[in-house]
CSV table of C-alpha atoms and ligand atoms in Angstrom, one decimal:
chain,number,residue,atom,x,y,z
A,1,MET,CA,66.4,91.1,107.6
A,2,LYS,CA,68.2,88.0,106.5
A,3,THR,CA,66.7,86.4,103.3
A,4,ARG,CA,66.7,82.6,103.3
A,5,VAL,CA,66.6,80.7,100.0
A,6,VAL,CA,65.0,77.3,100.7
A,7,THR,CA,63.5,74.3,98.9
A,8,ALA,CA,59.9,73.0,99.0
A,9,ASP,CA,60.8,71.1,102.2
A,10,ALA,CA,60.2,74.5,104.0
A,11,LEU,CA,56.6,74.8,102.7
A,12,GLU,CA,55.1,74.4,106.2
A,13,GLU,CA,57.3,77.2,107.5
A,14,ALA,CA,56.5,79.3,104.5
A,15,GLY,CA,52.8,78.9,105.2
A,16,GLN,CA,53.3,80.1,108.7
A,17,ILE,CA,55.0,83.2,107.5
A,18,ILE,CA,52.0,84.0,105.2
A,19,ARG,CA,49.6,83.4,108.1
A,20,ASP,CA,51.6,85.8,110.3
A,21,GLY,CA,51.2,88.5,107.6
A,22,GLY,CA,54.8,88.1,106.2
A,23,LEU,CA,56.2,87.8,102.7
A,24,VAL,CA,57.3,84.7,100.8
A,25,ALA,CA,58.6,84.6,97.2
A,26,PHE,CA,57.6,81.5,95.4
A,27,PRO,CA,57.8,79.9,91.9
A,28,THR,CA,54.8,79.9,89.5
A,29,GLU,CA,54.7,78.5,86.0
A,30,THR,CA,55.0,82.1,84.6
A,31,VAL,CA,57.4,84.1,86.8
A,32,TYR,CA,58.3,84.1,90.5
A,33,GLY,CA,55.7,85.8,92.7
A,34,LEU,CA,56.0,87.8,96.0
A,35,GLY,CA,53.2,86.5,98.2
A,36,ALA,CA,51.3,87.7,101.2
A,37,ASP,CA,47.9,87.1,102.7
A,38,ALA,CA,45.5,88.6,100.2
A,39,LEU,CA,42.7,89.4,102.7
A,40,ASN,CA,45.1,91.1,105.2
A,41,SER,CA,45.6,94.8,104.2
A,42,GLU,CA,48.8,95.2,106.3
A,43,ALA,CA,50.3,92.1,104.7
A,44,ALA,CA,49.5,93.5,101.2
A,45,ALA,CA,51.1,96.8,102.2
A,46,ARG,CA,54.3,95.0,102.9
A,47,ILE,CA,54.4,93.8,99.3
A,48,TYR,CA,54.3,97.4,98.0
A,49,HIS,CA,57.0,98.4,100.4
A,50,ALA,CA,59.3,95.5,99.5
A,51,LYS,CA,58.9,96.1,95.8
A,52,GLY,CA,58.9,99.9,95.9
A,53,ARG,CA,55.7,99.6,93.9
A,54,PRO,CA,53.1,102.4,93.5
A,55,SER,CA,50.1,101.6,95.7
A,56,ASP,CA,47.6,102.3,92.9
A,57,ASN,CA,48.8,99.2,91.1
A,58,PRO,CA,46.6,96.3,92.2
A,59,LEU,CA,47.8,92.7,93.0
A,60,ILE,CA,46.6,89.4,91.6
A,61,VAL,CA,45.0,87.0,94.2
A,62,HIS,CA,46.2,83.5,93.7
A,63,ILE,CA,43.9,80.6,94.6
A,64,ALA,CA,44.4,76.8,94.8
A,65,GLU,CA,40.9,75.6,94.0
A,66,ILE,CA,38.4,77.1,91.5
A,67,GLU,CA,35.7,77.2,94.2
A,68,GLN,CA,37.8,79.8,96.1
A,69,THR,CA,36.8,82.3,93.5
A,70,GLU,CA,33.3,82.5,95.1
A,71,ARG,CA,34.9,83.9,98.3
A,72,ILE,CA,36.3,87.0,96.7
A,73,ALA,CA,34.2,87.6,93.5
A,74,ARG,CA,30.5,88.2,92.6
A,75,ASN,CA,28.4,88.3,89.5
A,76,ILE,CA,30.5,85.7,87.8
A,77,THR,CA,29.2,85.2,84.3
A,78,LYS,CA,28.9,81.9,82.4
A,79,LYS,CA,31.6,82.9,80.0
A,80,ALA,CA,33.9,83.7,82.9
A,81,ARG,CA,33.2,80.3,84.4
A,82,ASP,CA,33.9,78.6,81.1
A,83,ILE,CA,37.2,80.4,80.7
A,84,MET,CA,38.3,79.4,84.3
A,85,GLU,CA,37.3,75.8,83.7
A,86,ALA,CA,39.2,75.7,80.4
A,87,PHE,CA,42.5,77.3,81.4
A,88,TRP,CA,42.9,76.8,85.2
A,89,PRO,CA,45.1,75.9,86.7
A,90,GLY,CA,47.4,77.8,84.3
A,91,PRO,CA,48.8,81.1,83.2
A,92,LEU,CA,45.6,83.1,83.0
A,93,THR,CA,44.4,85.9,85.3
A,94,VAL,CA,40.7,86.8,85.3
A,95,ILE,CA,39.3,90.2,86.4
A,96,LEU,CA,36.0,89.9,88.3
A,97,HIS,CA,33.8,92.1,90.4
A,98,LYS,CA,35.1,91.9,93.9
A,99,LYS,CA,33.3,91.1,97.2
A,100,GLU,CA,33.6,93.3,100.2
A,101,ILE,CA,36.0,90.9,101.9
A,102,VAL,CA,38.9,91.8,99.5
A,103,PRO,CA,40.6,94.9,101.0
A,104,ASP,CA,41.4,98.0,99.0
A,105,GLY,CA,45.0,97.5,99.9
A,106,THR,CA,45.0,94.4,97.6
A,107,THR,CA,43.0,95.9,94.7
A,108,GLY,CA,44.4,99.4,94.8
A,109,GLY,CA,40.9,100.7,95.6
A,110,LEU,CA,39.4,99.1,92.4
A,111,PRO,CA,35.9,97.5,92.6
A,112,THR,CA,37.3,94.5,90.7
A,113,VAL,CA,39.8,91.8,91.7
A,114,ALA,CA,42.3,89.9,89.6
A,115,VAL,CA,42.2,86.1,90.3
A,116,ARG,CA,44.6,83.4,89.1
A,117,MET,CA,44.9,79.7,89.9
A,118,PRO,CA,48.5,78.8,89.1
A,119,SER,CA,49.5,75.3,88.0
A,120,HIS,CA,53.0,75.2,89.6
A,121,PRO,CA,52.9,72.6,92.4
A,122,VAL,CA,54.9,74.7,94.8
A,123,ALA,CA,52.6,77.7,94.3
A,124,ARG,CA,49.5,75.6,94.9
A,125,GLU,CA,51.0,73.8,97.9
A,126,LEU,CA,52.0,77.1,99.5
A,127,ILE,CA,48.4,78.4,99.1
A,128,ARG,CA,47.0,75.2,100.6
A,129,ARG,CA,49.4,75.0,103.5
A,130,SER,CA,49.0,78.7,104.4
A,131,GLY,CA,45.2,78.3,104.5
A,132,ARG,CA,45.0,81.7,102.9
A,133,LEU,CA,44.5,83.2,99.4
A,134,ILE,CA,47.8,84.7,98.3
A,135,ALA,CA,48.2,88.2,96.7
A,136,ALA,CA,51.3,88.2,94.6
A,137,PRO,CA,52.9,90.5,92.1
A,138,SER,CA,56.0,89.4,90.2
A,139,ALA,CA,58.9,89.2,92.8
A,140,ASN,CA,61.1,91.9,91.2
A,141,LEU,CA,61.8,95.4,92.4
A,142,SER,CA,59.4,97.8,90.6
A,143,GLY,CA,60.7,98.6,87.1
A,144,ARG,CA,63.1,95.6,86.9
A,145,PRO,CA,62.5,92.5,84.6
A,146,SER,CA,60.3,89.9,86.3
A,147,PRO,CA,62.3,87.0,88.0
A,148,THR,CA,62.4,83.6,86.3
A,149,THR,CA,64.8,82.0,88.9
A,150,ALA,CA,65.3,82.2,92.6
A,151,ALA,CA,68.6,83.8,92.0
A,152,HIS,CA,66.9,86.7,90.2
A,153,VAL,CA,64.5,87.1,93.2
A,154,LEU,CA,67.5,87.2,95.5
A,155,GLU,CA,69.2,89.9,93.4
A,156,ASP,CA,66.2,92.2,93.9
A,157,MET,CA,64.8,91.1,97.3
A,158,ASP,CA,67.9,90.3,99.4
A,159,GLY,CA,67.4,91.8,102.9
A,160,ARG,CA,63.8,92.8,102.1
A,161,ILE,CA,61.9,89.5,102.6
A,162,PRO,CA,62.4,86.6,105.0
A,163,MET,CA,62.1,83.6,102.5
A,164,ILE,CA,62.4,82.6,98.9
A,165,LEU,CA,61.1,79.1,97.9
A,166,ASP,CA,63.4,77.9,95.2
A,167,GLY,CA,61.6,75.8,92.5
A,168,GLY,CA,64.3,76.2,89.8
A,169,SER,CA,63.7,78.0,86.5
A,170,VAL,CA,60.1,78.7,85.7
A,171,GLY,CA,58.6,77.1,82.6
A,172,ILE,CA,57.0,79.9,80.7
A,173,GLY,CA,59.0,83.0,81.6
A,174,ILE,CA,56.4,85.8,80.9
A,175,GLU,CA,53.5,86.9,83.2
A,176,SER,CA,50.0,85.5,82.9
A,177,THR,CA,47.5,86.7,80.3
A,178,ILE,CA,45.0,89.0,82.0
A,179,VAL,CA,41.5,89.0,80.7
A,180,ASP,CA,38.7,91.3,82.0
A,181,MET,CA,35.5,89.3,82.4
A,182,THR,CA,33.4,92.0,84.0
A,183,GLY,CA,31.7,93.0,80.8
A,184,GLU,CA,29.8,91.0,78.1
A,185,ILE,CA,32.9,90.7,75.8
A,186,PRO,CA,36.1,89.5,77.4
A,187,VAL,CA,39.0,92.0,77.0
A,188,ILE,CA,42.7,91.1,77.1
A,189,LEU,CA,44.4,93.6,79.3
A,190,ARG,CA,47.9,92.0,79.2
A,191,PRO,CA,48.9,89.4,76.5
A,192,GLY,CA,50.5,86.2,77.7
A,193,TYR,CA,50.9,82.5,77.1
A,194,ILE,CA,47.1,82.0,76.7
A,195,THR,CA,46.4,83.8,73.4
A,196,ARG,CA,43.4,85.6,72.0
A,197,GLU,CA,42.8,82.6,69.7
A,198,MET,CA,42.8,80.2,72.6
A,199,LEU,CA,40.3,82.3,74.5
A,200,GLU,CA,38.1,82.8,71.5
A,201,GLU,CA,37.7,79.1,71.1
A,202,VAL,CA,36.1,78.9,74.5
A,203,ALA,CA,34.3,82.3,74.8
A,204,GLY,CA,33.6,83.6,71.3
A,205,GLU,CA,34.7,87.1,70.4
A,206,VAL,CA,37.5,88.5,72.6
A,207,GLU,CA,38.9,92.1,72.4
A,208,ILE,CA,42.3,93.4,73.2
A,209,ASP,CA,42.7,96.6,75.2
A,210,PRO,CA,43.9,99.2,72.7
A,211,ALA,CA,46.5,100.4,75.2
A,212,VAL,CA,48.4,97.0,74.9
A,213,ALA,CA,47.7,96.1,71.3
A,214,GLY,CA,49.8,98.8,69.7
A,215,ARG,CA,53.4,98.8,68.5
A,216,THR,CA,53.8,102.4,69.3
A,217,MET,CA,53.4,104.3,72.7
A,218,GLN,CA,49.7,104.9,73.1
A,219,LYS,CA,49.9,108.3,74.7
A,220,ASP,CA,46.2,109.1,74.9
A,221,VAL,CA,44.9,105.7,75.8
A,222,VAL,CA,44.8,104.7,79.5
A,223,ALA,CA,45.6,101.1,80.1
A,224,LYS,CA,42.8,99.2,81.9
A,225,ALA,CA,45.4,97.2,83.9
A,226,PRO,CA,47.0,99.9,86.0
A,227,GLY,CA,50.4,98.1,85.9
A,228,MET,CA,50.6,98.3,82.1
A,229,LYS,CA,51.0,102.0,82.1
A,230,TYR,CA,54.3,101.9,83.9
A,231,LYS,CA,57.6,101.5,82.1
A,232,HIS,CA,58.1,97.9,83.2
A,233,TYR,CA,60.7,95.4,82.4
A,234,ALA,CA,63.2,98.0,81.6
A,235,PRO,CA,67.0,97.1,81.4
A,236,LYS,CA,69.3,100.0,82.5
A,237,GLY,CA,70.8,100.5,79.1
A,238,GLN,CA,68.8,101.7,76.1
A,239,LEU,CA,67.2,98.8,74.2
A,240,VAL,CA,66.5,99.2,70.5
A,241,LEU,CA,64.4,96.7,68.5
A,242,VAL,CA,65.0,96.2,64.8
A,243,GLU,CA,62.5,94.4,62.6
A,244,GLY,CA,62.6,93.4,58.9
A,245,SER,CA,64.2,90.6,56.8
A,246,ALA,CA,66.9,88.7,58.7
A,247,GLU,CA,69.7,90.0,56.4
A,248,LYS,CA,68.7,93.6,56.7
A,249,VAL,CA,68.3,93.3,60.5
A,250,ILE,CA,71.8,91.8,60.9
A,251,GLN,CA,73.4,94.5,58.7
A,252,LYS,CA,71.6,97.4,60.5
A,253,ILE,CA,72.3,96.1,64.0
A,254,ASN,CA,76.0,95.6,63.1
A,255,GLU,CA,76.2,99.1,61.7
A,256,MET,CA,74.6,100.8,64.7
A,257,ALA,CA,76.6,98.6,67.2
A,258,LYS,CA,79.9,99.5,65.5
A,259,GLU,CA,79.2,103.2,65.6
A,260,LYS,CA,78.4,103.1,69.3
A,261,VAL,CA,81.5,101.0,70.1
A,262,LEU,CA,83.7,103.5,68.3
A,263,GLN,CA,82.1,106.2,70.4
A,264,GLY,CA,83.3,104.3,73.5
A,265,TYR,CA,79.9,102.9,74.6
A,266,ARG,CA,79.4,99.4,76.0
A,267,VAL,CA,77.2,97.6,73.5
A,268,GLY,CA,75.4,94.2,73.3
A,269,VAL,CA,73.2,92.3,70.9
A,270,ILE,CA,70.2,90.1,71.6
A,271,ALA,CA,69.4,87.6,68.8
A,272,THR,CA,68.2,84.1,68.3
A,273,GLU,CA,70.3,80.9,68.1
A,274,GLU,CA,69.9,80.9,64.3
A,275,THR,CA,71.6,84.3,63.8
A,276,ILE,CA,73.7,85.0,66.9
A,277,ASP,CA,77.0,84.2,65.2
A,278,ARG,CA,76.4,86.9,62.6
A,279,TYR,CA,76.9,89.8,65.0
A,280,CYS,CA,80.2,91.6,65.4
A,281,THR,CA,79.9,92.8,69.1
A,282,GLU,CA,81.8,91.1,71.8
A,283,ILE,CA,78.7,90.7,73.9
A,284,ARG,CA,76.0,88.7,72.3
A,285,LYS,CA,73.0,87.1,74.0
A,286,SER,CA,70.9,84.3,72.6
A,287,ILE,CA,67.3,84.6,73.7
A,288,GLY,CA,66.2,81.2,72.3
A,289,SER,CA,65.3,79.6,68.9
A,290,ARG,CA,63.0,81.0,66.2
A,291,LYS,CA,61.8,77.5,65.7
A,292,ASN,CA,60.5,77.5,69.3
A,293,PRO,CA,58.7,80.6,70.5
A,294,ASP,CA,58.4,79.1,74.0
A,295,SER,CA,62.2,79.2,74.3
A,296,VAL,CA,62.2,82.9,73.4
A,297,ALA,CA,59.6,83.7,76.1
A,298,ALA,CA,61.6,81.6,78.6
A,299,GLY,CA,64.8,83.4,77.8
A,300,LEU,CA,63.5,87.0,77.6
A,301,TYR,CA,63.9,88.2,81.2
A,302,ARG,CA,67.0,86.2,81.8
A,303,VAL,CA,68.7,88.0,78.9
A,304,LEU,CA,67.5,91.4,80.0
A,305,ARG,CA,68.9,90.9,83.4
A,306,GLU,CA,72.2,89.6,82.0
A,307,CYS,CA,72.4,92.8,80.0
A,308,ASP,CA,72.0,94.8,83.2
A,309,GLU,CA,74.7,92.9,85.0
A,310,LEU,CA,77.1,93.9,82.2
A,311,SER,CA,76.1,97.6,82.5
A,312,LEU,CA,75.6,97.9,78.8
A,313,ASP,CA,74.8,101.4,77.4
A,314,TYR,CA,73.1,100.2,74.3
A,315,ILE,CA,71.4,96.9,73.5
A,316,TYR,CA,70.3,96.1,70.0
A,317,SER,CA,67.8,93.3,69.6
A,318,GLU,CA,66.2,91.4,66.8
A,319,SER,CA,62.4,91.5,67.0
A,320,PHE,CA,60.3,88.4,67.3
A,321,PHE,CA,57.0,86.8,66.1
A,322,GLU,CA,53.8,88.8,66.0
A,323,GLU,CA,51.4,85.9,66.2
A,324,GLY,CA,50.2,83.8,69.1
A,325,LEU,CA,52.7,83.8,72.0
A,326,GLY,CA,54.8,86.3,69.8
A,327,ASN,CA,52.2,89.0,70.7
A,328,ALA,CA,53.1,88.7,74.4
A,329,ILE,CA,56.9,88.5,73.7
A,330,MET,CA,56.8,91.7,71.5
A,331,ASN,CA,54.5,93.5,74.1
A,332,ARG,CA,57.2,92.9,76.8
A,333,MET,CA,60.1,93.7,74.4
A,334,LEU,CA,58.5,96.9,73.2
A,335,LYS,CA,57.9,98.1,76.7
A,336,ALA,CA,61.4,97.2,77.7
A,337,ALA,CA,62.6,99.2,74.8
A,338,GLY,CA,60.4,102.2,75.6
A,339,TYR,CA,58.9,101.5,72.1
A,340,HIS,CA,62.2,102.2,70.3
A,341,LEU,CA,61.5,100.1,67.2
A,342,ILE,CA,63.3,100.4,63.8
A,343,THR,CA,61.4,98.9,60.9
A,344,LEU,CA,63.5,98.2,57.8
B,401,TXA,O1,52.0,85.6,85.9
B,401,TXA,C1,51.6,86.4,86.7
B,401,TXA,O2,50.5,87.0,86.6
B,401,TXA,C2,52.5,86.8,87.9
B,401,TXA,C3,52.7,85.6,88.8
B,401,TXA,C4,53.4,85.9,90.1
B,401,TXA,O3,51.4,85.1,89.1
B,401,TXA,N1,52.1,87.9,88.6
B,401,TXA,C5,52.1,89.2,88.1
B,401,TXA,O4,51.7,90.2,88.9
B,401,TXA,O5,52.5,89.4,86.9
B,401,TXA,P1,52.0,91.7,88.7
B,401,TXA,O6,51.6,92.4,89.9
B,401,TXA,O7,53.4,91.9,88.3
B,401,TXA,O8,51.1,92.2,87.5
B,401,TXA,C6,49.7,92.3,87.8
B,401,TXA,C7,49.0,93.1,86.7
B,401,TXA,C8,49.3,94.6,86.9
B,401,TXA,O9,49.5,95.1,85.6
B,401,TXA,C9,48.0,95.1,87.5
B,401,TXA,O10,47.8,96.4,87.2
B,401,TXA,C10,47.0,94.2,86.9
B,401,TXA,O11,47.6,92.9,86.9
B,401,TXA,N2,45.8,94.1,87.7
B,401,TXA,C11,45.6,93.6,89.0
B,401,TXA,N3,44.4,93.8,89.4
B,401,TXA,C12,43.7,94.3,88.4
B,401,TXA,C13,42.3,94.8,88.3
B,401,TXA,N4,41.4,94.6,89.3
B,401,TXA,N5,41.9,95.4,87.1
B,401,TXA,C14,42.8,95.5,86.1
B,401,TXA,N6,44.1,95.1,86.2
B,401,TXA,C15,44.5,94.6,87.4
B,402,MG,MG1,55.2,92.6,87.5
């Protein structure tokens, strides 16, 4: 299959592909998604096939209007409605009890459904023009970093899907916050741009699924979002995170990098603009600025993909903020590193 990369001019055609049960990759404000008709089991199955994704890992259903939630979800609580009103359209996915109409092929057989109303104009226009609700995981091959540009999608999906809608670089760069609203107290299943503090302002107490809160591998805790149990976002080389005061981190990373270079390995360093010049390796990647956490989130998957292209054996990275958006950044970095974290 030939994969075409097109602009928003092709939205009408993209809508037709979705109606016909096909796949279209499209930009959202978080990462690029790989979309198909959410209420058509066969279309959803094509997503799993194209991504090489385990079929027990459910998809997020994307909607263009809040009212569309009623078509697919039931027993929606007041708190859930308040949260949707406050953060939609935007980078938040809400888990609700599903209605019969949503096929098991979309929810991986779960009695619940993940719903998100994206704010990206191309995403919303695609949903509207297709006349369907669109199931979409991130548009990467399973196990690869999520795509933040159309070029990233093409790297992974060339020959596997008919169309990629190019909307340039995404704004946020990490996937939506997932919050389970099926119980009395909301539970964050995946941290993201919408933080616990932001949710608590609207809905009172909010919990975090213990499986995603930790800084170590949680062996005995089963993640409630099935996707969070997989080793996601992993670069091909071994990523090691180092945390501590800036001076100590720089010294330790330089030490480890030197040793591996002497052993003949290809080594790279990931750091922030403020410190990047302090590292001795030939390959250094700036992820963003410490003064601006948004820039670090936006740079994260790009940098991991660049490390892959260079076939690095070892990648040493500074660690990032622990508060607010920093939680989501560290959650993705720790997973990418297989929880290899050195604390100084
Ligand atoms: O920002 C995003 O959310 C992006 C864009 C494309 O919208 N999408 C995305 O989808 O990240 P994906 O498939 O890569 O991640 C979906 C996550 C998985 O961890 C999955 O297990 C979880 O959502 N999930 C989906 N349905 C669920 C459900 N009913 N209960 C619990 N977790 C669910
Ligand atoms: Mg994903």
